[in-house]
PDB file of C-alpha atoms in Angstrom:
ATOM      1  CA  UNK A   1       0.000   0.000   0.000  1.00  0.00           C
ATOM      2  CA  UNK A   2       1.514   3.486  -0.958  1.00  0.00           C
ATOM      3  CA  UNK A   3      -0.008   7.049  -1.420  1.00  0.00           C
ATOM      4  CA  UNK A   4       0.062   6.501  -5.181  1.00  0.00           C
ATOM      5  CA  UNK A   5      -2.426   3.729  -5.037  1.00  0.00           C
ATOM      6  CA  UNK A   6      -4.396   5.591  -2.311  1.00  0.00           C
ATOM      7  CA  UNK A   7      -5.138   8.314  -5.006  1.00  0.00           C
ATOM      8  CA  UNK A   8      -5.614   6.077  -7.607  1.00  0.00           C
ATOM      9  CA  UNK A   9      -8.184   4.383  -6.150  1.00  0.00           C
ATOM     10  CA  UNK A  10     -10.054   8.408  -4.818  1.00  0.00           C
ATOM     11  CA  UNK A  11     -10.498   8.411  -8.497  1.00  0.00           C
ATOM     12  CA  UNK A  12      -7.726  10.767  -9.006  1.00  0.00           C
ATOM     13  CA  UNK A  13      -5.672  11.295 -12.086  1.00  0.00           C
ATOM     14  CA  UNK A  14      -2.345   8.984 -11.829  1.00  0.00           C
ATOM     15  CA  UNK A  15      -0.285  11.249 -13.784  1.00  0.00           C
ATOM     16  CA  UNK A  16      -1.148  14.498 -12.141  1.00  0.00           C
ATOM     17  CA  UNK A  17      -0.745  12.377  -8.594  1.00  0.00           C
ATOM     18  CA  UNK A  18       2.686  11.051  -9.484  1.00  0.00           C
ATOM     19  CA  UNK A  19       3.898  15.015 -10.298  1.00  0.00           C
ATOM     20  CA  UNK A  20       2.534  16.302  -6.855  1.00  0.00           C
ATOM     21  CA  UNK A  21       4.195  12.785  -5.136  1.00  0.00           C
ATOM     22  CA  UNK A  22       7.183  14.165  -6.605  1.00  0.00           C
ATOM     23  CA  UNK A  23       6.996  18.103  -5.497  1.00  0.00           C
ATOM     24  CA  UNK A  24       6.378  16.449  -2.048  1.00  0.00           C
ATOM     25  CA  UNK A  25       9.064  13.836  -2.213  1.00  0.00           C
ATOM     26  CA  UNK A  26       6.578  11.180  -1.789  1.00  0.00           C
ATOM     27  CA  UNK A  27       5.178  12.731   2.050  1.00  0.00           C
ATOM     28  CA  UNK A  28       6.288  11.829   5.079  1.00  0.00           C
ATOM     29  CA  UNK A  29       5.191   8.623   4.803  1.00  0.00           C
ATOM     30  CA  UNK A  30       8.567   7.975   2.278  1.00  0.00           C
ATOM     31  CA  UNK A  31      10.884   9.865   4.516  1.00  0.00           C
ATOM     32  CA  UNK A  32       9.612   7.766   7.838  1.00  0.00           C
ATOM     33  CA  UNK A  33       9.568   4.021   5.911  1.00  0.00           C
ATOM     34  CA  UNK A  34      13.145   5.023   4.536  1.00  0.00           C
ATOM     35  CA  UNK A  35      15.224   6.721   7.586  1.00  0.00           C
ATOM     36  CA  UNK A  36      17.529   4.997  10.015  1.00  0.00           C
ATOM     37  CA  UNK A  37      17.334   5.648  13.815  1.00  0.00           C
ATOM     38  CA  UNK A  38      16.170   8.039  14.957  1.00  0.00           C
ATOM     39  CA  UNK A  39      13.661   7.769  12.612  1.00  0.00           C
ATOM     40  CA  UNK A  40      10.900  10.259  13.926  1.00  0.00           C
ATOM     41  CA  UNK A  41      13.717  12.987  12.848  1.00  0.00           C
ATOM     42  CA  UNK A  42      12.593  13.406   9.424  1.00  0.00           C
ATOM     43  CA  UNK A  43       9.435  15.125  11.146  1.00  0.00           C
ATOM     44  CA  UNK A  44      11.563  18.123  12.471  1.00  0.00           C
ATOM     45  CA  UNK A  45      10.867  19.728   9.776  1.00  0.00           C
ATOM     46  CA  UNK A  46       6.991  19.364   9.451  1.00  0.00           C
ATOM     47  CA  UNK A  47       5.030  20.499   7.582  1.00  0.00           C
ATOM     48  CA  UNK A  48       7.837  22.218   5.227  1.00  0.00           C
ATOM     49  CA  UNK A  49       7.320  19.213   2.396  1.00  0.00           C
ATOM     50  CA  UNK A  50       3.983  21.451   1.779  1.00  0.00           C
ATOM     51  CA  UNK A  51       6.042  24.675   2.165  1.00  0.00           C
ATOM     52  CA  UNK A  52       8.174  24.734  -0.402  1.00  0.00           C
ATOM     53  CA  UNK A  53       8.789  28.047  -2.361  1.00  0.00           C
ATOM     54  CA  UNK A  54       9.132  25.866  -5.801  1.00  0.00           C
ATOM     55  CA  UNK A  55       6.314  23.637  -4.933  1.00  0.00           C
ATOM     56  CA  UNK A  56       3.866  26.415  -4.064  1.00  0.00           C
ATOM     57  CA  UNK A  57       5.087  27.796  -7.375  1.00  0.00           C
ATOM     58  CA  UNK A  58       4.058  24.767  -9.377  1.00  0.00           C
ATOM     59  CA  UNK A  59       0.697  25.005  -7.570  1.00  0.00           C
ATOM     60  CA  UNK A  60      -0.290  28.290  -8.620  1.00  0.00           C
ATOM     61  CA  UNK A  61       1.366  28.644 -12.544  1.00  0.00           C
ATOM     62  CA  UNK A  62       0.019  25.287 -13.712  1.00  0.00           C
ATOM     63  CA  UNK A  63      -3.366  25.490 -12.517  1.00  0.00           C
ATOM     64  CA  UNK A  64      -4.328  21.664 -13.024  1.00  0.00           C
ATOM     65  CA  UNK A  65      -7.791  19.935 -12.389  1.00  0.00           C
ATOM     66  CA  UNK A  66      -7.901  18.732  -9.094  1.00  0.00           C
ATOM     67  CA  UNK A  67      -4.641  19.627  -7.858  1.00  0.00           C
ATOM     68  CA  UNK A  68      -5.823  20.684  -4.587  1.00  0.00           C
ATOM     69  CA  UNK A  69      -8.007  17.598  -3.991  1.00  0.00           C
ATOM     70  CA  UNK A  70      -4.569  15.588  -4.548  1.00  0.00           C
ATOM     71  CA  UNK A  71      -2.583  18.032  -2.054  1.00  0.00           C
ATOM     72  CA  UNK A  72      -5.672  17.826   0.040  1.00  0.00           C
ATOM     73  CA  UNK A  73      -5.462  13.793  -0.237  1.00  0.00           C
ATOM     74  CA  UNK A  74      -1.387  13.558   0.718  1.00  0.00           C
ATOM     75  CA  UNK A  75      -1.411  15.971   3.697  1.00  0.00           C
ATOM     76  CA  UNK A  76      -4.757  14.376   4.998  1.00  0.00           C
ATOM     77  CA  UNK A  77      -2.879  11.010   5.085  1.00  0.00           C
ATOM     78  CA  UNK A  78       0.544  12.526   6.210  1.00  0.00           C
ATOM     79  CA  UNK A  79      -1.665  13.544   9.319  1.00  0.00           C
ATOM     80  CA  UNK A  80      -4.375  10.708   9.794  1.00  0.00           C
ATOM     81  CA  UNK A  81      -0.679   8.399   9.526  1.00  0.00           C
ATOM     82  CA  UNK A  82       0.874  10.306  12.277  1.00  0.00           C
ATOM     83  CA  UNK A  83      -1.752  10.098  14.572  1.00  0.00           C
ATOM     84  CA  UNK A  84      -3.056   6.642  13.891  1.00  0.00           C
ATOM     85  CA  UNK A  85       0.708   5.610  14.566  1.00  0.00           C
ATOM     86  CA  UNK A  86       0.741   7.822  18.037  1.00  0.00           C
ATOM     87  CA  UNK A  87      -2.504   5.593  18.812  1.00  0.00           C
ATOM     88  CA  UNK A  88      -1.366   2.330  17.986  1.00  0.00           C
ATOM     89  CA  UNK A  89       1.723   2.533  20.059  1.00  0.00           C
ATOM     90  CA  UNK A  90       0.423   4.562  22.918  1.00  0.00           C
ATOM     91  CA  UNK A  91      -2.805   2.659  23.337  1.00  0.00           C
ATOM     92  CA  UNK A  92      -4.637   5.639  23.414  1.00  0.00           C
ATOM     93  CA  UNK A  93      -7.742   6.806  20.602  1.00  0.00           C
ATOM     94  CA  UNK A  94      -7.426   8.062  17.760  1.00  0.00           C
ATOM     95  CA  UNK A  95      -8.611  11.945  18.117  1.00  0.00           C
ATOM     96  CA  UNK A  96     -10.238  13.887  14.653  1.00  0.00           C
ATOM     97  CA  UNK A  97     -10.784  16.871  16.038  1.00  0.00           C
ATOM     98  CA  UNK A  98      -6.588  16.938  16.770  1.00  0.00           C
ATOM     99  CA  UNK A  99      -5.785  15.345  13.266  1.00  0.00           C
ATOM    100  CA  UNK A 100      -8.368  17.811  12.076  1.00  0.00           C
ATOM    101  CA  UNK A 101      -6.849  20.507  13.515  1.00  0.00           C
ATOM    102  CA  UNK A 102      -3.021  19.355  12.588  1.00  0.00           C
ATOM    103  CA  UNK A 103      -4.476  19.251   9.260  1.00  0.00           C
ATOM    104  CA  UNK A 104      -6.108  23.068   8.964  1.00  0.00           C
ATOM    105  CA  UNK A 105      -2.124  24.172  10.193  1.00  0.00           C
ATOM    106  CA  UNK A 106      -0.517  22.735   7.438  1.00  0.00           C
ATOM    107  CA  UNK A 107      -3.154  24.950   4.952  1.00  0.00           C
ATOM    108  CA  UNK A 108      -2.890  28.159   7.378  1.00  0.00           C
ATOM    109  CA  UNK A 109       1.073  27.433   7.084  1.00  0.00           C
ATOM    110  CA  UNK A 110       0.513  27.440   2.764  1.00  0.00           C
ATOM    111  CA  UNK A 111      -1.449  30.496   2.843  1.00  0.00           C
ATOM    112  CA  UNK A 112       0.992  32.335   4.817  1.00  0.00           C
ATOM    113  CA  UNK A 113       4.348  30.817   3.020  1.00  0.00           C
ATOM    114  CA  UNK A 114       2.228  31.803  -0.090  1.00  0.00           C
ATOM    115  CA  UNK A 115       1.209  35.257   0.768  1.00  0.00           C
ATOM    116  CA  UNK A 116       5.114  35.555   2.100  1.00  0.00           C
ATOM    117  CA  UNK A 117       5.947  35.039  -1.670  1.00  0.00           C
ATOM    118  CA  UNK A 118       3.405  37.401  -3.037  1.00  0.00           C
ATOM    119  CA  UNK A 119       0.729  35.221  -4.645  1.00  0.00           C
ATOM    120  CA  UNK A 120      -3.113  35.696  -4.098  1.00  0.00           C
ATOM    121  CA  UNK A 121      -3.763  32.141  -4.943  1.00  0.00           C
ATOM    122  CA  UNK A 122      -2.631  28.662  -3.335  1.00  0.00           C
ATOM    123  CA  UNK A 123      -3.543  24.998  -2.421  1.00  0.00           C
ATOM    124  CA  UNK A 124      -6.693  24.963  -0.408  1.00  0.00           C
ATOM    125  CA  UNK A 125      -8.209  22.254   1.281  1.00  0.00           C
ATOM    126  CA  UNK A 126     -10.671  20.056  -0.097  1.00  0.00           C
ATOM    127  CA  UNK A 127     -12.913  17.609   1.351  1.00  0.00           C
ATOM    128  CA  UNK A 128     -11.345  13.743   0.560  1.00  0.00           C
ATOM    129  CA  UNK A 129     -12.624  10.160   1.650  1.00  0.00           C
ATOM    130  CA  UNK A 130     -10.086   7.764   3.044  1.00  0.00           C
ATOM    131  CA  UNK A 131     -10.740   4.729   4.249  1.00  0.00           C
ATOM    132  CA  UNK A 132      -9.246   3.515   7.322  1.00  0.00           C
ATOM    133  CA  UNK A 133      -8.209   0.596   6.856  1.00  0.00           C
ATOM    134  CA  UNK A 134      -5.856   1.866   4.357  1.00  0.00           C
ATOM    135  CA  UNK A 135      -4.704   4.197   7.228  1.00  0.00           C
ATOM    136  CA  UNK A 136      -3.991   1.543   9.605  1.00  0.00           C
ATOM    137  CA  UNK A 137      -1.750  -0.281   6.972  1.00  0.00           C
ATOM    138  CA  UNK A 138       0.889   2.654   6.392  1.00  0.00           C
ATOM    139  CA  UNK A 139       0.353   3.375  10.316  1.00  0.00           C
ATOM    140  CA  UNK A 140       1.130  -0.271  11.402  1.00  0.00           C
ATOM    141  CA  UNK A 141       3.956  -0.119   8.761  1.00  0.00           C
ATOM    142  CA  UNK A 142       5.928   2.371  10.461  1.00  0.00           C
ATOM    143  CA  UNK A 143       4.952   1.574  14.231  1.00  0.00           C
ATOM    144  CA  UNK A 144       6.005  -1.843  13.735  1.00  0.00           C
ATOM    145  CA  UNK A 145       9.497  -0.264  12.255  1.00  0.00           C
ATOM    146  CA  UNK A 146       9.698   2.080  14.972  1.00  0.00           C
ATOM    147  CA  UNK A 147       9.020  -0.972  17.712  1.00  0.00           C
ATOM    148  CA  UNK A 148      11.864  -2.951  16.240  1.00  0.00           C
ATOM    149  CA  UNK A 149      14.804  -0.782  15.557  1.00  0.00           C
ATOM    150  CA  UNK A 150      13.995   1.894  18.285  1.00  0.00           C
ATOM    151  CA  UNK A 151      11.514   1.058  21.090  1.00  0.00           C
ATOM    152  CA  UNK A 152      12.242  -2.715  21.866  1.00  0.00           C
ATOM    153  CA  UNK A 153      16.168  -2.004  20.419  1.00  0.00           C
ATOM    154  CA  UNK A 154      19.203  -1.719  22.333  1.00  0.00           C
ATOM    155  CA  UNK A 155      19.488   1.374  23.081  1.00  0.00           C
ATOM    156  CA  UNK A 156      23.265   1.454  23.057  1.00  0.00           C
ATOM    157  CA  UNK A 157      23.290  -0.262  19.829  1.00  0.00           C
ATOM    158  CA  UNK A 158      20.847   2.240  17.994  1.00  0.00           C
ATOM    159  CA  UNK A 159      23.004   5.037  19.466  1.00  0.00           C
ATOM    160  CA  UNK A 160      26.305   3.673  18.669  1.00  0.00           C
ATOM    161  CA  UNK A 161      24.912   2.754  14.671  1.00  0.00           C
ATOM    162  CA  UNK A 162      23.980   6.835  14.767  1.00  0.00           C
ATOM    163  CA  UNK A 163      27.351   7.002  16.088  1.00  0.00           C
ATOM    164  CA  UNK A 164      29.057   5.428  13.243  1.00  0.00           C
ATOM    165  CA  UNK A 165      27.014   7.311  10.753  1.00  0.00           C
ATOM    166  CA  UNK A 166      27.312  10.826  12.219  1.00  0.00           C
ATOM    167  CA  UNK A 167      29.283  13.691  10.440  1.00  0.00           C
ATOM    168  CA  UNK A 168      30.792  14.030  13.678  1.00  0.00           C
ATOM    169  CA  UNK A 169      32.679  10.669  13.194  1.00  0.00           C
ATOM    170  CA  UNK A 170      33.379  11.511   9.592  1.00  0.00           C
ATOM    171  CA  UNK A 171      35.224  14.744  10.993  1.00  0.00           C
ATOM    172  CA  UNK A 172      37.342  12.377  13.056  1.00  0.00           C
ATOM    173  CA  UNK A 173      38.074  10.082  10.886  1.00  0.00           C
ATOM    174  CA  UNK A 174      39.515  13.313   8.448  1.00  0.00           C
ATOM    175  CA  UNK A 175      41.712  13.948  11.591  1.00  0.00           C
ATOM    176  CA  UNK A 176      42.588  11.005  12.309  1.00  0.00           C
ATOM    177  CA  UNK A 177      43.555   7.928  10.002  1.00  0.00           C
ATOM    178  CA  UNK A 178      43.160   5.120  12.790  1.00  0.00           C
ATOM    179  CA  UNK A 179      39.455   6.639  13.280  1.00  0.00           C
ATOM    180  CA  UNK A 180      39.108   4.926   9.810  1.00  0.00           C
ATOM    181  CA  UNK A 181      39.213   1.314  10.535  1.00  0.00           C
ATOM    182  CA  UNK A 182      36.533   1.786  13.428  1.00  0.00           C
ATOM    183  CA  UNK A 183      34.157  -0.660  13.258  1.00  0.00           C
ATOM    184  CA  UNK A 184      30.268  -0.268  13.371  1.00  0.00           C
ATOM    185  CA  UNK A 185      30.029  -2.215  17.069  1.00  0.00           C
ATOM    186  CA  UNK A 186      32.951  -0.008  18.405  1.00  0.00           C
ATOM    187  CA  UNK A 187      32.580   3.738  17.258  1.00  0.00           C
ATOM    188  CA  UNK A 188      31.369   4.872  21.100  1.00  0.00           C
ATOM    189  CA  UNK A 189      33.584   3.312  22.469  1.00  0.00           C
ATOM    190  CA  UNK A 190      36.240   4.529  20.171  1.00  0.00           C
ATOM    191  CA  UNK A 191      34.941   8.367  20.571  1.00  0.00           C
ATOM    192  CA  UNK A 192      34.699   7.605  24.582  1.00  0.00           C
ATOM    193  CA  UNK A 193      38.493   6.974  23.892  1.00  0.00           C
ATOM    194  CA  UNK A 194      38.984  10.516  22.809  1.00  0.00           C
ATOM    195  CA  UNK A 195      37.426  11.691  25.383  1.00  0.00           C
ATOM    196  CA  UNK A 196      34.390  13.356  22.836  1.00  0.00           C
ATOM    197  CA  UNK A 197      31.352  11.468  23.833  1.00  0.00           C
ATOM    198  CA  UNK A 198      30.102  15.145  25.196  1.00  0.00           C
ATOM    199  CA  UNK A 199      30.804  16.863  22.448  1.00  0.00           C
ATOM    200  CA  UNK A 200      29.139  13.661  20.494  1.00  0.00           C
ATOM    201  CA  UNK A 201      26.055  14.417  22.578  1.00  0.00           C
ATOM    202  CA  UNK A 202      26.227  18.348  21.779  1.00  0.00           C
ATOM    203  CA  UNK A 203      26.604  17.590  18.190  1.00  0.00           C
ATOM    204  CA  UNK A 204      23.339  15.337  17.736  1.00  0.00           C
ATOM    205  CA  UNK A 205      21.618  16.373  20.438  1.00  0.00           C
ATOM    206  CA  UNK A 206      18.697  17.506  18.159  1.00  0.00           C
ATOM    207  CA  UNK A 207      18.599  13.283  16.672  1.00  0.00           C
ATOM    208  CA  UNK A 208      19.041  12.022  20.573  1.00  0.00           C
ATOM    209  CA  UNK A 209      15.927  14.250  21.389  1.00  0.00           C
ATOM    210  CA  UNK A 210      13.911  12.529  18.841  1.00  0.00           C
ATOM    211  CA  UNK A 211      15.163   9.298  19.567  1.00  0.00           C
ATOM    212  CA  UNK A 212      14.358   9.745  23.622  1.00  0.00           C
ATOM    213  CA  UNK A 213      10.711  10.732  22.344  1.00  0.00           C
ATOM    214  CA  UNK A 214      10.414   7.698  20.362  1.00  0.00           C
ATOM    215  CA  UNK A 215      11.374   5.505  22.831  1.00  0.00           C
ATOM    216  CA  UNK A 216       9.722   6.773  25.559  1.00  0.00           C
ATOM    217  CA  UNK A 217       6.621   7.059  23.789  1.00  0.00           C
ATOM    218  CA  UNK A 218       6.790  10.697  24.507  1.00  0.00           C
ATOM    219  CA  UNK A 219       6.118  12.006  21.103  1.00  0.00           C
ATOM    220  CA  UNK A 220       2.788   9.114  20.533  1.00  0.00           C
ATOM    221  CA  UNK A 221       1.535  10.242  24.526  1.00  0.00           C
ATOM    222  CA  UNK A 222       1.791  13.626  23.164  1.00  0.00           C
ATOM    223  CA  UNK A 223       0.133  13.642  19.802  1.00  0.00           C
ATOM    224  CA  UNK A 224      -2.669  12.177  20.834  1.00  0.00           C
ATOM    225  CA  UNK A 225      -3.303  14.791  23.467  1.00  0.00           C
ATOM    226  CA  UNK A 226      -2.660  18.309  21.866  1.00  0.00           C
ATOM    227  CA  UNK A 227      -1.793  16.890  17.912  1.00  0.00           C
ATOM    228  CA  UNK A 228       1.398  16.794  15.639  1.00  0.00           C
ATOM    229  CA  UNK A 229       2.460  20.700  15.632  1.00  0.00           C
ATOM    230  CA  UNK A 230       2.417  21.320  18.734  1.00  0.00           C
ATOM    231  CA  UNK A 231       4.153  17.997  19.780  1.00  0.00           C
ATOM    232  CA  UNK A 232       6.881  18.865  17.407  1.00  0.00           C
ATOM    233  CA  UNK A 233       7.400  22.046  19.046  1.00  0.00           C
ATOM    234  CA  UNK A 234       7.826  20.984  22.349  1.00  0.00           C
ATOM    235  CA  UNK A 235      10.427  18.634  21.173  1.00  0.00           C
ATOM    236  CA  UNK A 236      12.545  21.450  19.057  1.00  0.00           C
ATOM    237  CA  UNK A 237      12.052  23.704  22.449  1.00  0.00           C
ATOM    238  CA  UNK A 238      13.878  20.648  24.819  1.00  0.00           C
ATOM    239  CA  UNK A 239      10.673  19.838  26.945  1.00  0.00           C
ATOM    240  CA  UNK A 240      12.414  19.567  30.634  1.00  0.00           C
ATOM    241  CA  UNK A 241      11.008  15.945  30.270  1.00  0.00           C
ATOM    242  CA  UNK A 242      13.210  15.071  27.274  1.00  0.00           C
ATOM    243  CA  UNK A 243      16.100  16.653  28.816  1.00  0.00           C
ATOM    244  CA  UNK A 244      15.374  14.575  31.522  1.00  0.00           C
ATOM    245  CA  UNK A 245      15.467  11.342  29.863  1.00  0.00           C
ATOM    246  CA  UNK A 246      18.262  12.109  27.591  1.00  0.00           C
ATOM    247  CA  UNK A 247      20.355  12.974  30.432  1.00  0.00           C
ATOM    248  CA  UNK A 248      19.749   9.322  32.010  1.00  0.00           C
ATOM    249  CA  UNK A 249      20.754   8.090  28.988  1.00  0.00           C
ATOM    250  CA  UNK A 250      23.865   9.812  28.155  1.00  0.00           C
ATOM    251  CA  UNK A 251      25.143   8.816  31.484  1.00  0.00           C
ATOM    252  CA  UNK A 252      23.938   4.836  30.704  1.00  0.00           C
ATOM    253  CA  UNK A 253      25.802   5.268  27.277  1.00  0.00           C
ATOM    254  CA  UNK A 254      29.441   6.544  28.943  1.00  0.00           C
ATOM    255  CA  UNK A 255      29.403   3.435  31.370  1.00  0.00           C
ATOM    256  CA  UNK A 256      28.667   1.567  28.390  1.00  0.00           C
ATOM    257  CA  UNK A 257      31.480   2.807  25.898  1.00  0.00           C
ATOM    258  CA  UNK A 258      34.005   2.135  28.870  1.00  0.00           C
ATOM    259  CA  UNK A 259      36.864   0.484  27.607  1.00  0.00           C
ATOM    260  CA  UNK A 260      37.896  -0.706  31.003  1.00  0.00           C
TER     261      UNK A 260
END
C-alpha cells in the first residue's frame, strides 16, 4: 500500500498524482519508511514538504484539475498516519478533532508561506474520503518499524549505529587515520576513547531528542493529546522531560562505551 495507489483508487488522475508525489518527495510517509534511527527525525521539519517556495510555485502557474483535492489527499494522510501511529503505540484513541486541527495548520502554514511570496492564490483544502483501513496499513507499517529498531532495540546499539554514521565521526576520521578502521560495534567506544562522547552528545543532540521521544513514547503520549504541531514544538524547544530522559541516557551510554 503506498499514497500513489491511495489516489488512484479516490479516483484521481495517476499522472497528475505522481507530479505532486514528486513536489512532495513522496510525504512523510517515504521519509519515515526510509530513515535509520532516529527515525521520527525526518518530522523536524513538518510540515515544510507542503512549504516549499518551488512547490507552491508549481501550484499556482500550472493550474491543473484537481490539484488541490490531490494536495488535500497527501497531507490528509501525512496527518491521519501520524496520529493513527501515536494511537497504535500509545494505546490511546485516535482523536479527529486533533488530526483535524493538525491538518487546517498545514493549509494556514501554505497560505501564509504563499502570501510571504506574493501570490493571491494557493492549495486549499478540499474535502477527501479515506478509508481507514488503508490508514492503519501505512500506520502499522511504520509503528512496527519504529518498535523494532527503536523502542524494543538496544538502546546502546541504535546510538552507537547513529554514532558510526554521524558527520561528527566523519570529521574524526579526516583527523585522524586510525578513526578509519573503526568498526560499526565499536565507534562509542572509540569516541569515549577521545574523550568526545560530550561533544558527540552536543553535536546530535537535536537526533538524541527525537530518539528519547520515540522511545519513551513521549512524542505518541503527546500527539494524541494536543496533535502533531504542537508535539513537534515541544520537542525542538527541549521539553524539561526530554532533557530529563536524555540525560539518564547519556550517562547509561558513557558506562557503556568504557573500555575498562
Amino acid at each position: 500500500m503506498n499514497y500513489i495507489a491511495l489516489a488512484h483508487k479516490s479516483g484521481l488522475d495517476k499522472d497528475l498524482t505522481v507530479s505532486v508525489y514528486k513536489k512532495i518527495n513522496g510525504g512523510y510517509f517515504v521519509s519515515l519508511s526510509y530513515a535509520k534511527p532516529p527515525i521520527l527525525y525526518v518530522l523536524d521539519n513538518w510540515p515544510k514538504k507542503y512549504l516549499r517556495k518551488n512547490f507552491i510555485i508549481w501550484t499556482v502557474t500550472k493550474n491543473y484539475e484537481n490539484v488541490d483535492k490531490i494536495i488535500s489527499l497527501f497531507i490528509t494522510l501525512d496527518v491521519y498516519l501520524l496520529h493513527s501511529m501515536a494511537s497504535l503505540i500509545s494505546g490511546k484513541s485516535f482523536s479527529l478533532a486533533l488530526a483535524e486541527k493538525d491538518i487546517q495548520e498545514v493549509f494556514r502554514r501554505i497560505e501564509e508561506e504563499a502570501i510571504s511570496q506574493g501570490f493571491t492564490s494557493y492549495p486549499t483544502r478540499e474535502d477527501v474520503v479515506i478509508d481507514p483501513k488503508d490508514i492503519q496499513i501505512l500506520a502499522k507499517e511504520i509503528a512496527d518499524r519504529r518498535n523494532s529498531e527503536e523502542i524494543n532495540a538496544d538502546i546502546y546499539s541504535v546510538i552507537n549505529e547513529i554514532a558510526y554514521q554521524s558527520e561528527f565521526s566523519n570529521q574524526l576520521r579526516e583527523k585522524k587515520s586510525w578513526f578509519k578502521s573503526i568498526k560499526r560495534g565499536d565507534m562509542l567506544k572509540a569516541i569515549g576513547l577521545q574523550g568526545k562522547l560530550d561533544e558527540f552528545f552536543i553535536f546530535e543532540k537535536v537526533k538524541l531528542t527525537y530518539l528519547i521521544a520515540s522511545i519513551t513514547l513521549y512524542f505518541d503520549n503527546k500527539v494524541t493529546e494536543v496533535g502533531i504541531t504542537e508535539t513537534v514544538n515541544a520537542i525542538k524547544n527541549g521539553d524539561p522531560i526530554l532533557n530529563d530522559e536524555l540525560n539518564k541516557v547519556k550517562k547509561e551510554i558513557k558506562q557503556r562505551a568504557q573500555y575498562f
